[in-house]
């Protein structure tokens, strides 16, 4: 029922609780302003991120890439500047804001994707590098080894 544009879930003030605070979902939200130049520049990158998440099957695992026009919608989030990029992990609703992670890195596809891959609760222990040709990190290998031993 939610609106999706180019793979990006559109969040409004009315749907914020239902979509972003869903305890089963890791939701990476771009809070934007239509007049903001940085936001406009980010739009195609954000779309690419949503499409990559979809293509790798991460959406099915509970990862959502979303955006909200913070000038036209109100929610519990305080947006200090645009764009504000925040990942709300898949945790209990009352812990979402405490455990939220704000992204301050480069606004490019790879670092944005890595941020999601490293921090999404639903992707713990899941290899997001499939097809990327990147060898698993030592931590990932150790984790995989421990899982086999269990």
Tab-separated table of N, CA and C in Angstrom:
chain	number	residue	atom	x	y	z
A	1	UNK	N	0.830	-1.200	0.000
A	1	UNK	CA	0.000	0.000	0.000
A	1	UNK	C	0.867	1.252	0.000
A	2	UNK	N	2.133	1.105	0.465
A	2	UNK	CA	2.972	2.308	0.522
A	2	UNK	C	3.430	2.712	-0.874
A	3	UNK	N	3.732	3.958	-1.010
A	3	UNK	CA	4.152	4.483	-2.295
A	3	UNK	C	5.647	4.258	-2.468
A	4	UNK	N	6.012	3.784	-3.650
A	4	UNK	CA	7.426	3.571	-3.959
A	4	UNK	C	7.730	4.298	-5.259
A	5	UNK	N	8.842	5.009	-5.266
A	5	UNK	CA	9.248	5.767	-6.449
A	5	UNK	C	10.676	5.370	-6.777
A	6	UNK	N	10.874	4.755	-7.940
A	6	UNK	CA	12.220	4.300	-8.351
A	6	UNK	C	12.852	3.397	-7.294
A	7	UNK	N	12.055	2.547	-6.665
A	7	UNK	CA	12.591	1.627	-5.664
A	7	UNK	C	12.715	2.220	-4.278
A	8	UNK	N	12.528	3.540	-4.165
A	8	UNK	CA	12.651	4.222	-2.872
A	8	UNK	C	11.259	4.350	-2.241
A	9	UNK	N	11.141	3.904	-1.000
A	9	UNK	CA	9.865	3.998	-0.285
A	9	UNK	C	9.629	5.439	0.162
A	10	UNK	N	8.457	5.960	-0.150
A	10	UNK	CA	8.122	7.331	0.237
A	10	UNK	C	7.472	7.302	1.619
A	11	UNK	N	8.079	8.021	2.546
A	11	UNK	CA	7.549	8.091	3.912
A	11	UNK	C	6.893	9.455	4.097
A	12	UNK	N	5.747	9.455	4.762
A	12	UNK	CA	5.075	10.709	5.095
A	12	UNK	C	4.931	10.777	6.615
A	13	UNK	N	4.442	11.905	7.086
A	13	UNK	CA	4.205	12.025	8.522
A	13	UNK	C	3.255	10.950	9.012
A	14	UNK	N	2.266	10.599	8.177
A	14	UNK	CA	1.275	9.598	8.568
A	14	UNK	C	1.841	8.183	8.581
A	15	UNK	N	2.787	7.911	7.681
A	15	UNK	CA	3.282	6.531	7.575
A	15	UNK	C	4.608	6.313	8.306
A	16	UNK	N	5.178	7.377	8.899
A	16	UNK	CA	6.490	7.272	9.544
A	16	UNK	C	6.518	6.153	10.599
A	17	UNK	N	5.556	6.178	11.502
A	17	UNK	CA	5.514	5.153	12.561
A	17	UNK	C	5.437	3.748	11.985
A	18	UNK	N	4.557	3.579	11.030
A	18	UNK	CA	4.310	2.244	10.466
A	18	UNK	C	5.515	1.743	9.674
A	19	UNK	N	6.134	2.610	8.888
A	19	UNK	CA	7.207	2.173	7.994
A	19	UNK	C	8.582	2.204	8.646
A	20	UNK	N	8.899	3.328	9.291
A	20	UNK	CA	10.260	3.516	9.813
A	20	UNK	C	10.432	2.836	11.166
A	21	UNK	N	9.389	2.852	11.985
A	21	UNK	CA	9.514	2.287	13.328
A	21	UNK	C	9.082	0.823	13.391
A	22	UNK	N	8.938	0.193	12.249
A	22	UNK	CA	8.624	-1.237	12.184
A	22	UNK	C	9.810	-2.014	12.765
A	23	UNK	N	9.592	-2.747	13.869
A	23	UNK	CA	10.722	-3.436	14.524
A	23	UNK	C	11.379	-4.505	13.654
A	24	UNK	N	10.698	-4.959	12.616
A	24	UNK	CA	11.268	-6.012	11.764
A	24	UNK	C	12.107	-5.441	10.625
A	25	UNK	N	12.124	-4.118	10.494
A	25	UNK	CA	12.782	-3.519	9.331
A	25	UNK	C	13.950	-2.609	9.714
A	26	UNK	N	15.013	-2.700	8.907
A	26	UNK	CA	16.093	-1.717	8.955
A	26	UNK	C	15.720	-0.687	7.895
A	27	UNK	N	15.533	0.555	8.308
A	27	UNK	CA	15.079	1.575	7.360
A	27	UNK	C	16.087	2.726	7.301
A	28	UNK	N	16.629	2.933	6.115
A	28	UNK	CA	17.598	4.007	5.886
A	28	UNK	C	16.826	5.135	5.209
A	29	UNK	N	16.673	6.243	5.926
A	29	UNK	CA	15.821	7.335	5.457
A	29	UNK	C	16.647	8.557	5.068
A	30	UNK	N	16.300	9.104	3.926
A	30	UNK	CA	16.825	10.412	3.549
A	30	UNK	C	15.741	11.437	3.858
A	31	UNK	N	16.041	12.328	4.799
A	31	UNK	CA	15.150	13.453	5.076
A	31	UNK	C	15.629	14.582	4.173
A	32	UNK	N	14.768	15.009	3.273
A	32	UNK	CA	15.217	15.994	2.289
A	32	UNK	C	14.287	17.199	2.225
A	33	UNK	N	14.773	18.215	1.529
A	33	UNK	CA	13.961	19.392	1.226
A	33	UNK	C	13.990	19.553	-0.289
A	34	UNK	N	12.823	19.765	-0.909
A	34	UNK	CA	12.777	19.849	-2.376
A	34	UNK	C	13.692	20.930	-2.951
A	35	UNK	N	13.922	22.016	-2.202
A	35	UNK	CA	14.750	23.118	-2.701
A	35	UNK	C	16.249	22.919	-2.464
A	36	UNK	N	16.606	21.848	-1.768
A	36	UNK	CA	18.014	21.641	-1.383
A	36	UNK	C	18.825	21.037	-2.532
A	37	UNK	N	19.876	21.753	-2.949
A	37	UNK	CA	20.721	21.291	-4.049
A	37	UNK	C	21.422	19.978	-3.765
A	38	UNK	N	21.917	19.815	-2.525
A	38	UNK	CA	22.597	18.563	-2.148
A	38	UNK	C	21.632	17.387	-2.249
A	39	UNK	N	20.384	17.621	-1.872
A	39	UNK	CA	19.362	16.569	-1.923
A	39	UNK	C	19.094	16.169	-3.374
A	40	UNK	N	19.010	17.176	-4.233
A	40	UNK	CA	18.751	16.887	-5.655
A	40	UNK	C	19.905	16.091	-6.264
A	41	UNK	N	21.124	16.428	-5.831
A	41	UNK	CA	22.298	15.712	-6.331
A	41	UNK	C	22.309	14.263	-5.830
A	42	UNK	N	21.801	14.087	-4.630
A	42	UNK	CA	21.784	12.746	-4.022
A	42	UNK	C	20.701	11.850	-4.623
A	43	UNK	N	19.635	12.434	-5.167
A	43	UNK	CA	18.478	11.657	-5.631
A	43	UNK	C	18.827	10.447	-6.508
A	44	UNK	N	19.648	10.612	-7.580
A	44	UNK	CA	19.956	9.432	-8.406
A	44	UNK	C	20.788	8.390	-7.661
A	45	UNK	N	21.642	8.834	-6.745
A	45	UNK	CA	22.473	7.905	-5.955
A	45	UNK	C	21.578	7.111	-5.003
A	46	UNK	N	20.624	7.796	-4.392
A	46	UNK	CA	19.689	7.154	-3.452
A	46	UNK	C	18.853	6.107	-4.191
A	47	UNK	N	18.456	6.458	-5.418
A	47	UNK	CA	17.691	5.532	-6.266
A	47	UNK	C	18.544	4.310	-6.588
A	48	UNK	N	19.822	4.536	-6.929
A	48	UNK	CA	20.732	3.420	-7.221
A	48	UNK	C	20.904	2.526	-5.999
A	49	UNK	N	20.978	3.157	-4.823
A	49	UNK	CA	21.118	2.396	-3.573
A	49	UNK	C	19.894	1.502	-3.371
A	50	UNK	N	18.703	2.070	-3.561
A	50	UNK	CA	17.467	1.302	-3.403
A	50	UNK	C	17.423	0.142	-4.391
A	51	UNK	N	17.859	0.395	-5.625
A	51	UNK	CA	17.841	-0.651	-6.642
A	51	UNK	C	18.852	-1.745	-6.340
A	52	UNK	N	20.008	-1.361	-5.792
A	52	UNK	CA	21.021	-2.360	-5.436
A	52	UNK	C	20.520	-3.236	-4.284
A	53	UNK	N	19.897	-2.614	-3.303
A	53	UNK	CA	19.341	-3.345	-2.152
A	53	UNK	C	18.288	-4.349	-2.645
A	54	UNK	N	17.465	-3.904	-3.581
A	54	UNK	CA	16.435	-4.762	-4.171
A	54	UNK	C	17.067	-5.903	-4.954
A	55	UNK	N	18.033	-5.565	-5.805
A	55	UNK	CA	18.674	-6.536	-6.695
A	55	UNK	C	19.390	-7.645	-5.918
A	56	UNK	N	20.007	-7.274	-4.796
A	56	UNK	CA	20.744	-8.272	-4.005
A	56	UNK	C	19.831	-9.055	-3.058
A	57	UNK	N	18.523	-8.764	-3.117
A	57	UNK	CA	17.582	-9.501	-2.275
A	57	UNK	C	17.548	-9.025	-0.832
A	58	UNK	N	18.108	-7.838	-0.571
A	58	UNK	CA	18.167	-7.355	0.812
A	58	UNK	C	16.828	-6.763	1.250
A	59	UNK	N	16.042	-6.297	0.283
A	59	UNK	CA	14.717	-5.765	0.614
A	59	UNK	C	13.864	-6.884	1.218
A	60	UNK	N	13.996	-8.078	0.628
A	60	UNK	CA	13.252	-9.240	1.140
A	60	UNK	C	13.696	-9.611	2.553
A	61	UNK	N	14.939	-9.270	2.869
A	61	UNK	CA	15.472	-9.565	4.206
A	61	UNK	C	15.106	-8.488	5.226
A	62	UNK	N	14.396	-7.452	4.761
A	62	UNK	CA	13.930	-6.442	5.705
A	62	UNK	C	14.696	-5.137	5.707
A	63	UNK	N	15.371	-4.834	4.580
A	63	UNK	CA	16.077	-3.554	4.476
A	63	UNK	C	15.281	-2.643	3.540
A	64	UNK	N	14.968	-1.442	4.015
A	64	UNK	CA	14.192	-0.480	3.228
A	64	UNK	C	14.989	0.796	3.035
A	65	UNK	N	15.022	1.270	1.803
A	65	UNK	CA	15.626	2.576	1.506
A	65	UNK	C	14.446	3.520	1.289
A	66	UNK	N	14.418	4.597	2.074
A	66	UNK	CA	13.244	5.465	2.065
A	66	UNK	C	13.641	6.933	2.006
A	67	UNK	N	12.647	7.758	1.716
A	67	UNK	CA	12.894	9.204	1.737
A	67	UNK	C	11.648	9.906	2.228
A	68	UNK	N	11.884	11.061	2.842
A	68	UNK	CA	10.764	11.830	3.349
A	68	UNK	C	11.039	13.310	3.138
A	69	UNK	N	10.081	13.993	2.566
A	69	UNK	CA	10.179	15.443	2.406
A	69	UNK	C	9.927	16.047	3.789
A	70	UNK	N	11.017	16.458	4.435
A	70	UNK	CA	10.913	16.937	5.822
A	70	UNK	C	10.305	18.328	5.910
A	71	UNK	N	10.125	18.985	4.770
A	71	UNK	CA	9.500	20.308	4.802
A	71	UNK	C	7.981	20.188	4.768
A	72	UNK	N	7.480	19.035	4.293
A	72	UNK	CA	6.033	18.865	4.129
A	72	UNK	C	5.445	17.863	5.107
A	73	UNK	N	6.299	17.208	5.881
A	73	UNK	CA	5.830	16.158	6.786
A	73	UNK	C	6.446	16.344	8.164
A	74	UNK	N	5.680	15.984	9.180
A	74	UNK	CA	6.207	16.042	10.534
A	74	UNK	C	6.316	14.636	11.087
A	75	UNK	N	7.367	14.423	11.867
A	75	UNK	CA	7.527	13.144	12.553
A	75	UNK	C	8.336	13.414	13.812
A	76	UNK	N	8.638	12.350	14.546
A	76	UNK	CA	9.352	12.537	15.819
A	76	UNK	C	10.811	12.905	15.630
A	77	UNK	N	11.311	12.787	14.404
A	77	UNK	CA	12.721	13.057	14.145
A	77	UNK	C	12.978	14.560	14.052
A	78	UNK	N	14.097	14.976	14.615
A	78	UNK	CA	14.519	16.369	14.490
A	78	UNK	C	15.526	16.445	13.356
A	79	UNK	N	15.187	17.174	12.323
A	79	UNK	CA	16.078	17.285	11.172
A	79	UNK	C	16.775	18.635	11.235
A	80	UNK	N	18.100	18.590	11.443
A	80	UNK	CA	18.859	19.822	11.611
A	80	UNK	C	19.311	20.433	10.304
A	81	UNK	N	19.568	19.598	9.309
A	81	UNK	CA	20.038	20.090	8.014
A	81	UNK	C	19.698	19.081	6.948
A	82	UNK	N	19.825	19.489	5.706
A	82	UNK	CA	19.465	18.596	4.599
A	82	UNK	C	20.659	18.271	3.732
A	83	UNK	N	20.723	17.072	3.167
A	83	UNK	CA	19.884	15.941	3.548
A	83	UNK	C	20.374	15.339	4.851
A	84	UNK	N	19.461	14.798	5.624
A	84	UNK	CA	19.862	14.044	6.811
A	84	UNK	C	19.591	12.576	6.501
A	85	UNK	N	20.620	11.766	6.664
A	85	UNK	CA	20.520	10.346	6.339
A	85	UNK	C	20.619	9.544	7.629
A	86	UNK	N	19.559	8.813	7.955
A	86	UNK	CA	19.543	8.094	9.223
A	86	UNK	C	19.060	6.663	9.022
A	87	UNK	N	19.781	5.747	9.639
A	87	UNK	CA	19.407	4.333	9.600
A	87	UNK	C	18.746	3.970	10.920
A	88	UNK	N	17.510	3.525	10.816
A	88	UNK	CA	16.767	3.066	11.997
A	88	UNK	C	16.820	1.549	11.972
A	89	UNK	N	17.591	0.944	12.888
A	89	UNK	CA	17.786	-0.505	12.818
A	89	UNK	C	16.533	-1.293	13.200
A	90	UNK	N	16.541	-2.565	12.827
A	90	UNK	CA	15.425	-3.455	13.139
A	90	UNK	C	15.511	-3.849	14.613
A	91	UNK	N	15.018	-2.957	15.453
A	91	UNK	CA	14.972	-3.204	16.898
A	91	UNK	C	13.584	-2.792	17.369
A	92	UNK	N	13.286	-3.090	18.646
A	92	UNK	CA	11.981	-2.707	19.199
A	92	UNK	C	11.717	-1.229	18.945
A	93	UNK	N	10.457	-0.933	18.699
A	93	UNK	CA	10.047	0.439	18.363
A	93	UNK	C	10.601	1.475	19.337
A	94	UNK	N	10.548	1.144	20.638
A	94	UNK	CA	10.988	2.140	21.630
A	94	UNK	C	12.505	2.335	21.643
A	95	UNK	N	13.242	1.445	20.964
A	95	UNK	CA	14.703	1.587	20.920
A	95	UNK	C	15.182	2.195	19.608
A	96	UNK	N	14.275	2.368	18.647
A	96	UNK	CA	14.657	2.838	17.310
A	96	UNK	C	15.445	4.146	17.347
A	97	UNK	N	14.956	5.137	18.106
A	97	UNK	CA	15.615	6.441	18.109
A	97	UNK	C	16.949	6.388	18.841
A	98	UNK	N	17.006	5.604	19.926
A	98	UNK	CA	18.258	5.487	20.679
A	98	UNK	C	19.345	4.828	19.841
A	99	UNK	N	18.942	3.847	19.026
A	99	UNK	CA	19.937	3.075	18.278
A	99	UNK	C	20.106	3.554	16.839
A	100	UNK	N	19.441	4.628	16.513
A	100	UNK	CA	19.531	5.197	15.168
A	100	UNK	C	20.968	5.601	14.876
A	101	UNK	N	21.374	5.413	13.630
A	101	UNK	CA	22.715	5.801	13.199
A	101	UNK	C	22.588	6.853	12.114
A	102	UNK	N	23.239	7.976	12.310
A	102	UNK	CA	23.212	9.027	11.292
A	102	UNK	C	24.450	8.877	10.421
A	103	UNK	N	24.238	8.951	9.126
A	103	UNK	CA	25.329	8.775	8.161
A	103	UNK	C	25.967	10.121	7.840
A	104	UNK	N	27.302	10.168	7.956
A	104	UNK	CA	28.021	11.411	7.665
A	104	UNK	C	29.073	11.236	6.581
A	105	UNK	N	29.060	10.074	5.925
A	105	UNK	CA	30.112	9.786	4.947
A	105	UNK	C	29.854	10.405	3.583
A	106	UNK	N	30.611	9.929	2.598
A	106	UNK	CA	30.461	10.412	1.227
A	106	UNK	C	29.090	10.013	0.697
A	107	UNK	N	28.470	10.910	-0.049
A	107	UNK	CA	27.138	10.608	-0.590
A	107	UNK	C	27.280	9.928	-1.945
A	108	UNK	N	27.899	8.749	-1.888
A	108	UNK	CA	28.136	7.952	-3.087
A	108	UNK	C	27.641	6.534	-2.830
A	109	UNK	N	27.357	5.824	-3.916
A	109	UNK	CA	26.721	4.507	-3.798
A	109	UNK	C	27.496	3.535	-2.907
A	110	UNK	N	28.782	3.350	-3.161
A	110	UNK	CA	29.521	2.313	-2.423
A	110	UNK	C	29.580	2.558	-0.917
A	111	UNK	N	30.000	3.767	-0.488
A	111	UNK	CA	30.029	3.983	0.968
A	111	UNK	C	28.634	3.927	1.615
A	112	UNK	N	27.616	4.394	0.894
A	112	UNK	CA	26.251	4.320	1.438
A	112	UNK	C	25.830	2.862	1.598
A	113	UNK	N	26.128	2.061	0.570
A	113	UNK	CA	25.761	0.645	0.621
A	113	UNK	C	26.516	-0.063	1.745
A	114	UNK	N	27.820	0.235	1.864
A	114	UNK	CA	28.616	-0.409	2.917
A	114	UNK	C	28.067	-0.067	4.302
A	115	UNK	N	27.615	1.165	4.459
A	115	UNK	CA	27.038	1.605	5.737
A	115	UNK	C	25.810	0.754	6.091
A	116	UNK	N	24.958	0.536	5.100
A	116	UNK	CA	23.766	-0.291	5.313
A	116	UNK	C	24.176	-1.732	5.605
A	117	UNK	N	25.075	-2.259	4.784
A	117	UNK	CA	25.504	-3.658	4.922
A	117	UNK	C	26.129	-3.916	6.293
A	118	UNK	N	26.881	-2.932	6.792
A	118	UNK	CA	27.569	-3.124	8.077
A	118	UNK	C	26.650	-2.920	9.275
A	119	UNK	N	25.607	-2.112	9.111
A	119	UNK	CA	24.813	-1.725	10.278
A	119	UNK	C	23.398	-2.284	10.344
A	120	UNK	N	22.908	-2.831	9.247
A	120	UNK	CA	21.537	-3.356	9.259
A	120	UNK	C	21.479	-4.631	10.095
A	121	UNK	N	20.594	-4.634	11.072
A	121	UNK	CA	20.439	-5.792	11.963
A	121	UNK	C	20.043	-7.031	11.154
A	122	UNK	N	19.180	-6.858	10.167
A	122	UNK	CA	18.703	-7.982	9.357
A	122	UNK	C	19.782	-8.596	8.475
A	123	UNK	N	20.912	-7.921	8.349
A	123	UNK	CA	21.978	-8.434	7.480
A	123	UNK	C	23.137	-9.022	8.273
A	124	UNK	N	22.994	-9.121	9.593
A	124	UNK	CA	24.078	-9.696	10.398
A	124	UNK	C	24.383	-11.107	9.909
A	125	UNK	N	25.643	-11.332	9.590
A	125	UNK	CA	26.063	-12.655	9.136
A	125	UNK	C	25.674	-12.971	7.707
A	126	UNK	N	25.082	-12.013	7.004
A	126	UNK	CA	24.682	-12.231	5.610
A	126	UNK	C	25.740	-11.635	4.704
A	127	UNK	N	26.146	-12.380	3.681
A	127	UNK	CA	27.193	-11.898	2.787
A	127	UNK	C	26.595	-10.971	1.734
A	128	UNK	N	26.816	-9.684	1.898
A	128	UNK	CA	26.279	-8.714	0.936
A	128	UNK	C	27.254	-8.472	-0.206
A	129	UNK	N	28.385	-9.178	-0.195
A	129	UNK	CA	29.388	-8.952	-1.240
A	129	UNK	C	29.179	-9.899	-2.412
A	130	UNK	N	28.146	-10.748	-2.360
A	130	UNK	CA	27.916	-11.714	-3.438
A	130	UNK	C	27.917	-10.998	-4.777
A	131	UNK	N	28.749	-11.477	-5.654
A	131	UNK	CA	28.802	-10.897	-6.981
A	131	UNK	C	29.623	-9.615	-7.024
A	132	UNK	N	30.095	-9.171	-5.879
A	132	UNK	CA	30.875	-7.935	-5.878
A	132	UNK	C	32.364	-8.234	-6.023
A	133	UNK	N	32.719	-9.502	-5.870
A	133	UNK	CA	34.110	-9.892	-6.030
A	133	UNK	C	35.003	-9.408	-4.908
A	134	UNK	N	34.387	-9.059	-3.768
A	134	UNK	CA	35.189	-8.582	-2.647
A	134	UNK	C	35.332	-9.743	-1.662
A	135	UNK	N	36.562	-10.103	-1.278
A	135	UNK	CA	36.695	-11.219	-0.339
A	135	UNK	C	36.090	-10.853	1.016
A	136	UNK	N	35.547	-11.859	1.711
A	136	UNK	CA	34.980	-11.552	3.025
A	136	UNK	C	36.066	-11.083	3.985
A	137	UNK	N	35.688	-10.213	4.897
A	137	UNK	CA	36.667	-9.712	5.859
A	137	UNK	C	37.031	-10.815	6.843
A	138	UNK	N	38.082	-10.599	7.598
A	138	UNK	CA	38.523	-11.566	8.607
A	138	UNK	C	37.384	-11.815	9.598
A	139	UNK	N	36.718	-10.737	9.987
A	139	UNK	CA	35.600	-10.850	10.930
A	139	UNK	C	34.512	-11.764	10.363
A	140	UNK	N	34.164	-11.549	9.071
A	140	UNK	CA	33.141	-12.370	8.423
A	140	UNK	C	33.564	-13.837	8.379
A	141	UNK	N	34.845	-14.059	8.063
A	141	UNK	CA	35.333	-15.448	7.990
A	141	UNK	C	35.265	-16.114	9.354
A	142	UNK	N	35.664	-15.368	10.398
A	142	UNK	CA	35.600	-15.900	11.763
A	142	UNK	C	34.159	-16.241	12.144
A	143	UNK	N	33.254	-15.308	11.812
A	143	UNK	CA	31.837	-15.509	12.114
A	143	UNK	C	31.308	-16.768	11.438
A	144	UNK	N	31.665	-16.924	10.155
A	144	UNK	CA	31.214	-18.071	9.374
A	144	UNK	C	31.764	-19.354	9.985
A	145	UNK	N	33.026	-19.294	10.417
A	145	UNK	CA	33.685	-20.473	11.000
A	145	UNK	C	32.980	-20.863	12.300
A	146	UNK	N	32.706	-19.843	13.135
A	146	UNK	CA	32.029	-20.107	14.412
A	146	UNK	C	30.638	-20.698	14.192
A	147	UNK	N	29.926	-20.208	13.181
A	147	UNK	CA	28.589	-20.703	12.880
A	147	UNK	C	28.643	-22.191	12.534
A	148	UNK	N	29.661	-22.565	11.727
A	148	UNK	CA	29.814	-23.979	11.324
A	148	UNK	C	30.074	-24.851	12.547
A	149	UNK	N	30.832	-24.319	13.496
A	149	UNK	CA	31.196	-25.106	14.678
A	149	UNK	C	30.008	-25.312	15.615
A	150	UNK	N	29.059	-24.392	15.586
A	150	UNK	CA	27.906	-24.481	16.500
A	150	UNK	C	27.024	-25.671	16.181
